[in-house]
CSV table of C-alpha atoms in Angstrom, one decimal:
chain,number,residue,atom,x,y,z
A,1,MET,CA,169.1,178.3,100.7
A,2,PRO,CA,169.9,181.3,98.4
A,3,LYS,CA,167.7,183.8,100.4
A,4,TYR,CA,170.3,183.7,103.3
A,5,TYR,CA,173.3,184.7,101.2
A,6,GLY,CA,174.2,188.4,101.9
A,7,CYS,CA,172.4,188.7,105.2
A,8,PRO,CA,174.3,188.8,108.6
A,9,CYS,CA,174.8,185.8,110.8
A,10,GLU,CA,172.6,186.2,113.9
A,11,GLY,CA,175.5,185.1,116.0
A,12,CYS,CA,178.5,187.1,114.8
A,13,GLY,CA,176.9,189.7,112.5
A,14,LYS,CA,179.2,188.8,109.6
A,15,PRO,CA,177.5,188.3,106.2
A,16,LEU,CA,176.8,184.8,105.1
A,17,THR,CA,178.5,183.7,101.9
A,18,LEU,CA,178.3,180.9,99.4
A,19,GLN,CA,181.3,179.2,101.0
A,20,ASP,CA,179.8,179.2,104.6
A,21,ASP,CA,178.3,176.2,106.3
A,22,ILE,CA,174.9,177.7,107.2
A,23,VAL,CA,172.4,176.4,109.8
A,24,VAL,CA,168.9,177.7,110.4
A,25,CYS,CA,167.0,177.7,113.6
A,26,PRO,CA,164.1,175.2,113.1
A,27,ASP,CA,161.7,177.3,115.2
A,28,CYS,CA,162.1,180.9,113.8
A,29,GLY,CA,164.3,180.4,110.7
A,30,ALA,CA,167.2,182.6,111.8
A,31,PRO,CA,170.5,181.8,110.0
A,32,TYR,CA,173.9,181.2,111.6
A,33,HIS,CA,177.3,180.1,110.7
A,34,ARG,CA,177.5,176.5,112.0
A,35,THR,CA,180.4,177.4,114.3
A,36,CYS,CA,178.5,180.4,115.7
A,37,PHE,CA,175.4,178.3,116.4
A,38,ASP,CA,177.5,175.5,118.0
A,39,LEU,CA,179.3,178.1,120.2
A,40,LEU,CA,176.0,179.7,121.3
A,41,GLY,CA,174.3,176.3,121.9
A,42,ARG,CA,170.9,177.7,121.0
A,43,CYS,CA,169.1,180.4,118.9
A,44,ILE,CA,169.5,183.9,120.4
A,45,HIS,CA,165.8,184.4,119.8
A,46,ALA,CA,164.8,181.4,121.8
A,47,PRO,CA,163.0,183.4,124.5
A,48,ALA,CA,160.7,184.9,121.8
A,49,HIS,CA,159.9,181.6,120.1
A,50,SER,CA,156.9,181.0,122.4
A,51,ALA,CA,155.5,184.3,121.3
A,52,GLY,CA,155.6,183.2,117.7
A,53,TYR,CA,158.8,185.1,116.6
A,54,GLU,CA,159.8,184.5,112.9
A,55,TRP,CA,163.0,185.7,111.4
A,56,LYS,CA,162.7,187.8,108.2
A,57,PHE,CA,165.3,188.7,105.6
A,58,PRO,CA,166.7,192.1,106.6
A,59,TYR,CA,167.2,193.6,103.2
A,60,GLN,CA,165.2,194.1,100.0
A,61,GLU,CA,166.6,192.9,96.7
A,62,SER,CA,167.0,196.5,95.6
A,63,GLN,CA,169.5,197.0,98.4
A,64,LEU,CA,171.8,194.2,97.4
A,65,ARG,CA,174.2,193.7,94.5
A,66,THR,CA,176.7,191.1,93.5
A,67,CYS,CA,180.4,191.8,94.1
A,68,PRO,CA,182.3,191.3,90.7
A,69,ALA,CA,185.4,190.2,92.7
A,70,CYS,CA,184.1,187.3,94.8
A,71,GLY,CA,180.6,186.8,93.4
A,72,GLU,CA,178.9,187.3,96.9
A,73,ARG,CA,175.9,189.4,97.7
A,74,THR,CA,176.7,192.8,99.4
A,75,LEU,CA,175.0,196.1,100.1
A,76,ARG,CA,174.7,198.7,97.3
A,77,SER,CA,175.1,201.5,99.9
A,78,GLU,CA,178.6,200.4,100.9
A,79,PRO,CA,181.7,201.2,98.8
A,80,ASN,CA,183.4,198.0,99.6
A,81,CYS,CA,182.2,194.4,99.5
A,82,ARG,CA,181.4,193.1,103.0
A,83,CYS,CA,182.7,189.6,102.1
A,84,CYS,CA,186.1,190.2,100.4
A,85,GLY,CA,186.6,194.0,101.0
A,86,ALA,CA,187.1,194.7,97.3
A,87,LEU,CA,186.2,198.2,96.1
A,88,LEU,CA,182.8,198.0,94.3
A,89,PRO,CA,182.7,199.6,90.8
A,90,THR,CA,180.1,202.2,90.0
A,91,GLU,CA,177.0,200.6,88.6
A,92,VAL,CA,175.9,201.6,85.1
A,93,THR,CA,172.9,199.4,84.8
A,94,ASP,CA,169.5,200.5,86.0
A,95,GLN,CA,168.6,199.6,89.5
A,96,PRO,CA,165.6,197.2,89.9
A,97,ASN,CA,162.5,199.3,90.7
A,98,ASP,CA,161.0,199.1,94.2
A,99,ARG,CA,157.7,197.6,92.9
A,100,ARG,CA,159.5,194.6,91.5
A,101,ALA,CA,161.7,194.2,94.6
A,102,ALA,CA,158.7,194.4,96.9
A,103,GLN,CA,156.8,191.9,94.7
A,104,GLU,CA,159.7,189.5,94.8
A,105,GLU,CA,160.0,189.8,98.6
A,106,GLU,CA,156.3,189.4,99.0
A,107,ASN,CA,156.1,186.3,96.8
A,108,GLY,CA,159.3,184.8,98.0
A,109,THR,CA,160.6,184.5,94.4
A,110,PHE,CA,164.2,184.0,93.5
A,111,ASP,CA,166.2,186.5,91.3
A,112,TYR,CA,167.2,184.1,88.5
A,113,ASP,CA,168.8,186.9,86.5
A,114,SER,CA,171.3,187.6,89.3
A,115,PHE,CA,171.9,183.9,89.8
A,116,TYR,CA,172.8,183.3,86.2
A,117,ARG,CA,175.0,186.3,86.0
A,118,GLN,CA,176.8,185.0,89.1
A,119,PHE,CA,177.0,181.5,87.6
A,120,GLU,CA,178.6,182.9,84.4
A,121,ARG,CA,181.2,184.7,86.5
A,122,GLN,CA,182.0,181.6,88.4
A,123,THR,CA,182.3,179.6,85.2
A,124,MET,CA,184.7,182.1,83.8
A,125,ASP,CA,186.8,182.4,87.0
A,126,PRO,CA,188.7,179.1,86.5
A,127,LEU,CA,189.6,180.1,82.9
A,128,ARG,CA,190.9,183.5,84.1
A,129,GLN,CA,192.8,181.9,87.0
A,130,ASN,CA,194.4,179.4,84.6
A,131,MET,CA,195.3,182.2,82.2
A,132,GLN,CA,196.9,184.3,84.9
A,133,ALA,CA,198.8,181.2,86.2
A,134,ALA,CA,200.1,180.5,82.7
A,135,PHE,CA,200.7,184.0,81.2
A,136,GLY,CA,200.9,186.2,84.2
A,137,LYS,CA,198.5,188.7,85.8
A,138,ASP,CA,198.3,190.8,82.6
A,139,GLU,CA,197.3,187.7,80.5
A,140,ILE,CA,199.7,188.5,77.7
A,141,ILE,CA,199.8,185.6,75.3
A,142,ASP,CA,202.7,185.7,72.8
A,143,GLY,CA,203.0,189.4,73.4
A,144,ILE,CA,199.3,190.0,72.8
A,145,PRO,CA,196.6,190.8,75.4
A,146,SER,CA,194.0,188.1,75.9
A,147,ARG,CA,191.2,190.6,75.0
A,148,ASP,CA,192.6,190.8,71.4
A,149,TRP,CA,192.9,187.0,71.3
A,150,ALA,CA,189.2,186.7,72.3
A,151,ASP,CA,188.1,189.3,69.7
A,152,TYR,CA,190.1,187.5,66.9
A,153,ILE,CA,189.1,183.9,67.8
A,154,GLY,CA,185.4,184.7,68.3
A,155,ALA,CA,182.8,182.5,70.0
A,156,ALA,CA,185.3,179.6,70.6
A,157,ALA,CA,187.8,181.8,72.4
A,158,PRO,CA,187.2,180.3,75.9
A,159,VAL,CA,188.0,176.8,74.6
A,160,TYR,CA,191.1,177.8,72.8
A,161,LEU,CA,192.4,180.1,75.5
A,162,SER,CA,191.9,177.3,78.1
A,163,ASP,CA,193.9,174.9,75.9
A,164,TYR,CA,196.6,177.5,75.4
A,165,SER,CA,196.8,178.0,79.2
A,166,ARG,CA,197.1,174.2,79.8
A,167,MET,CA,199.7,173.9,77.0
A,168,GLN,CA,201.7,176.8,78.6
A,169,LEU,CA,201.6,175.3,82.1
A,170,GLN,CA,202.6,171.9,80.8
A,171,HIS,CA,205.3,173.3,78.5
A,172,THR,CA,203.9,171.4,75.5
A,173,LYS,CA,202.7,172.2,72.0
A,174,ILE,CA,200.4,169.1,71.8
A,175,SER,CA,196.6,169.5,72.1
A,176,PHE,CA,194.3,167.0,70.5
A,177,SER,CA,191.9,168.4,67.9
A,178,LEU,CA,189.0,166.3,66.8
A,179,SER,CA,188.1,168.8,64.1
A,180,ALA,CA,191.5,168.6,62.5
A,181,LEU,CA,191.4,164.8,62.7
A,182,LEU,CA,188.0,164.6,60.9
A,183,PHE,CA,188.2,167.4,58.4
A,184,GLY,CA,191.9,167.6,57.7
A,185,PRO,CA,193.2,170.8,55.9
A,186,PHE,CA,189.6,172.1,55.8
A,187,TYR,CA,189.9,172.8,59.6
A,188,PHE,CA,192.6,175.4,59.0
A,189,PHE,CA,190.7,177.0,56.1
A,190,TYR,CA,187.7,177.3,58.4
A,191,ARG,CA,189.8,178.9,61.1
A,192,LYS,CA,191.5,181.2,58.6
A,193,ALA,CA,195.0,179.8,59.3
A,194,TRP,CA,196.2,180.2,55.8
A,195,LYS,CA,199.8,178.9,56.0
A,196,PRO,CA,199.0,175.6,57.6
A,197,ALA,CA,195.9,175.3,55.5
A,198,PHE,CA,197.7,175.5,52.2
A,199,GLY,CA,200.7,173.5,53.6
A,200,PHE,CA,198.6,170.5,54.6
A,201,LEU,CA,196.6,170.7,51.4
A,202,ALA,CA,199.8,170.7,49.4
A,203,ALA,CA,201.0,167.7,51.4
A,204,GLU,CA,197.7,165.8,50.7
A,205,LEU,CA,198.0,166.5,47.0
A,206,LEU,CA,201.7,165.3,46.9
A,207,LEU,CA,200.7,162.1,48.6
A,208,PHE,CA,198.1,161.6,45.9
A,209,VAL,CA,200.8,161.6,43.1
A,210,PRO,CA,201.8,157.9,43.4
A,211,THR,CA,198.1,156.9,43.1
A,212,LEU,CA,197.7,159.2,40.1
A,213,LEU,CA,200.7,157.6,38.4
A,214,GLN,CA,199.2,154.1,39.0
A,215,MET,CA,195.9,155.3,37.5
A,216,MET,CA,197.8,156.7,34.5
A,217,GLN,CA,199.4,153.3,33.9
A,218,LEU,CA,196.2,151.4,34.3
A,219,SER,CA,194.4,153.7,31.8
A,220,GLY,CA,197.2,153.5,29.3
A,221,SER,CA,198.2,157.1,29.4
A,222,PRO,CA,201.2,157.9,27.1
A,223,LEU,CA,202.5,160.2,29.9
A,224,ALA,CA,202.6,157.4,32.5
A,225,PRO,CA,206.1,156.5,33.7
A,226,ALA,CA,207.3,152.9,33.6
A,227,LEU,CA,207.0,151.6,37.1
A,228,SER,CA,207.4,148.0,38.1
A,229,SER,CA,204.9,146.4,40.5
A,230,THR,CA,207.5,146.4,43.2
A,231,ALA,CA,208.0,150.1,42.9
A,232,VAL,CA,204.3,150.7,43.0
A,233,THR,CA,204.0,148.6,46.2
A,234,VAL,CA,206.9,150.5,47.8
A,235,LEU,CA,205.4,153.8,46.9
A,236,SER,CA,202.0,152.7,48.2
A,237,ARG,CA,203.4,151.7,51.6
A,238,ALA,CA,205.5,154.9,51.8
A,239,VAL,CA,202.4,157.0,51.1
A,240,TYR,CA,200.4,155.2,53.7
A,241,LEU,CA,203.1,155.8,56.4
A,242,LEU,CA,203.5,159.5,55.4
A,243,SER,CA,199.7,160.0,55.4
A,244,PHE,CA,199.5,158.5,58.9
A,245,ALA,CA,202.4,160.7,60.1
A,246,ILE,CA,200.8,163.9,58.6
A,247,MET,CA,197.5,162.9,60.2
A,248,LEU,CA,199.1,162.6,63.6
A,249,VAL,CA,200.9,165.9,63.3
A,250,ARG,CA,197.8,167.7,62.1
A,251,THR,CA,195.6,166.3,64.9
A,252,LEU,CA,198.1,166.8,67.8
A,253,TYR,CA,199.6,170.2,66.7
A,254,ALA,CA,196.6,171.8,65.0
A,255,LYS,CA,195.9,174.3,67.8
A,256,TRP,CA,199.5,175.2,68.0
A,257,PHE,CA,199.7,175.9,64.3
A,258,TYR,CA,196.5,178.0,64.6
A,259,ARG,CA,198.0,179.9,67.6
A,260,LYS,CA,201.1,180.8,65.6
A,261,SER,CA,199.0,181.9,62.6
A,262,ALA,CA,196.5,183.9,64.7
A,263,ALA,CA,199.3,185.6,66.6
A,264,ALA,CA,200.9,186.8,63.3
A,265,GLN,CA,197.6,188.2,62.1
A,266,ILE,CA,196.8,189.9,65.4
A,267,ARG,CA,200.2,191.5,65.5
A,268,ARG,CA,199.8,192.9,62.0
A,269,ILE,CA,196.3,194.3,62.9
A,270,ARG,CA,197.6,195.8,66.2
A,271,LYS,CA,200.4,197.6,64.2
A,272,GLU,CA,198.0,198.9,61.5
A,273,PHE,CA,195.2,199.9,63.9
A,274,PRO,CA,196.5,201.5,67.1
A,275,ASP,CA,193.0,202.8,68.0
A,276,ALA,CA,191.3,200.2,70.3
A,277,ALA,CA,187.8,200.6,68.8
A,278,GLN,CA,189.0,200.2,65.2
A,279,ARG,CA,191.3,197.4,66.1
A,280,ARG,CA,188.5,195.4,67.8
A,281,ALA,CA,186.3,195.8,64.7
A,282,VAL,CA,189.0,194.7,62.4
A,283,LEU,CA,189.9,191.7,64.7
A,284,HIS,CA,186.2,190.6,64.5
A,285,ALA,CA,186.1,191.0,60.8
A,286,GLN,CA,189.4,189.3,59.9
A,287,GLY,CA,189.3,186.7,62.6
A,288,GLY,CA,186.6,184.1,63.5
A,289,VAL,CA,185.7,181.4,61.0
A,290,SER,CA,185.0,181.3,57.3
A,291,TRP,CA,182.7,178.9,55.5
A,292,ALA,CA,183.6,180.7,52.2
A,293,ALA,CA,187.3,179.6,52.6
A,294,VAL,CA,186.1,176.0,53.1
A,295,MET,CA,184.0,176.1,50.0
A,296,GLY,CA,186.8,177.8,48.1
A,297,SER,CA,189.3,175.0,49.1
A,298,MET,CA,186.8,172.4,47.9
A,299,VAL,CA,186.4,174.1,44.6
A,300,LEU,CA,190.2,174.2,44.3
A,301,LEU,CA,190.4,170.5,44.9
A,302,MET,CA,187.7,169.9,42.2
A,303,VAL,CA,189.8,171.9,39.7
A,304,VAL,CA,192.9,170.0,40.6
A,305,GLY,CA,191.0,166.7,40.2
A,306,ALA,CA,189.7,167.8,36.8
A,307,CYS,CA,193.2,168.6,35.7
A,308,CYS,CA,194.5,165.2,36.9
A,309,SER,CA,191.7,163.4,34.9
A,310,MET,CA,193.1,165.0,31.8
A,311,LEU,CA,196.3,163.0,32.3
A,312,LEU,CA,194.6,159.7,32.2
A,313,GLY,CA,194.8,157.5,29.1
A,314,PRO,CA,192.0,156.3,26.8
A,315,ASP,CA,191.6,152.8,28.4
A,316,LEU,CA,189.4,153.9,31.3
A,317,SER,CA,187.6,150.5,31.4
A,318,SER,CA,190.8,148.9,32.8
A,319,LEU,CA,191.1,151.6,35.4
A,320,VAL,CA,187.4,151.1,36.4
A,321,ASN,CA,187.9,147.3,36.7
A,322,ALA,CA,191.0,147.7,38.8
A,323,LEU,CA,189.3,150.1,41.2
A,324,VAL,CA,186.3,147.8,41.4
């Protein structure tokens, strides 16, 4: 029933909105609020039905625009929205030409461009409402405007800002991250969160040390420390528990660590670039994601692995048999 939105109710004269319960006269097609139609008891054009009267939409598409405040259709000629009363901003886009509007009215086609723009606004409204509920009307997150956060985070900004709003409202630092669970430290390298990236990578390398010592013993390395089987078992269990604990922390607190890292970077950029246009360009350049950082961290791990292999002894066959 989209063609009725924005036109006046035949009963009370007020514009019909998306939230209204609309009924249509089955004889002439005139639209009403349900309460207005029930109050009247019949269509006001009933005397003309026998003469073949048919209701027609009173406006052309070129006469209407969408209110950015409530998303309803209102007249371009009026300074305020007829539905919510908000002051309408000056339009900067080109008005649709009369030929296209007349063609759409004649063919009865639906303006899908306006519909999708309105759908996008309605999709973003819950996010904006949550952010204002969590961080106030100005949407200041950790002392930084949400606009700068969006510029720095990039395409995934709606997801992260929604999570941060929920975390703020629930007074928690926990937010499950599947990417951090599956990809480990590489997630932080991808998001350019350098401190947690190198921190978790260093933790993974330290947890590999007991395994490296055991491999050195099995390969007969002269640098291998003398460890009993009991000590090796205890170290293996300790490493397993620590690995599980680090995995939990990384998975549940990844977005919090990223938030702290991003906030520090944004504050530095805001301090160095007070001009809004320059700051936005730098936020886009230094924020976002980086596949190069992921590849660089993989190369670093390969170098560390090569260095570790140099510590192994000459009896590699025993090591291979033990691993098999």
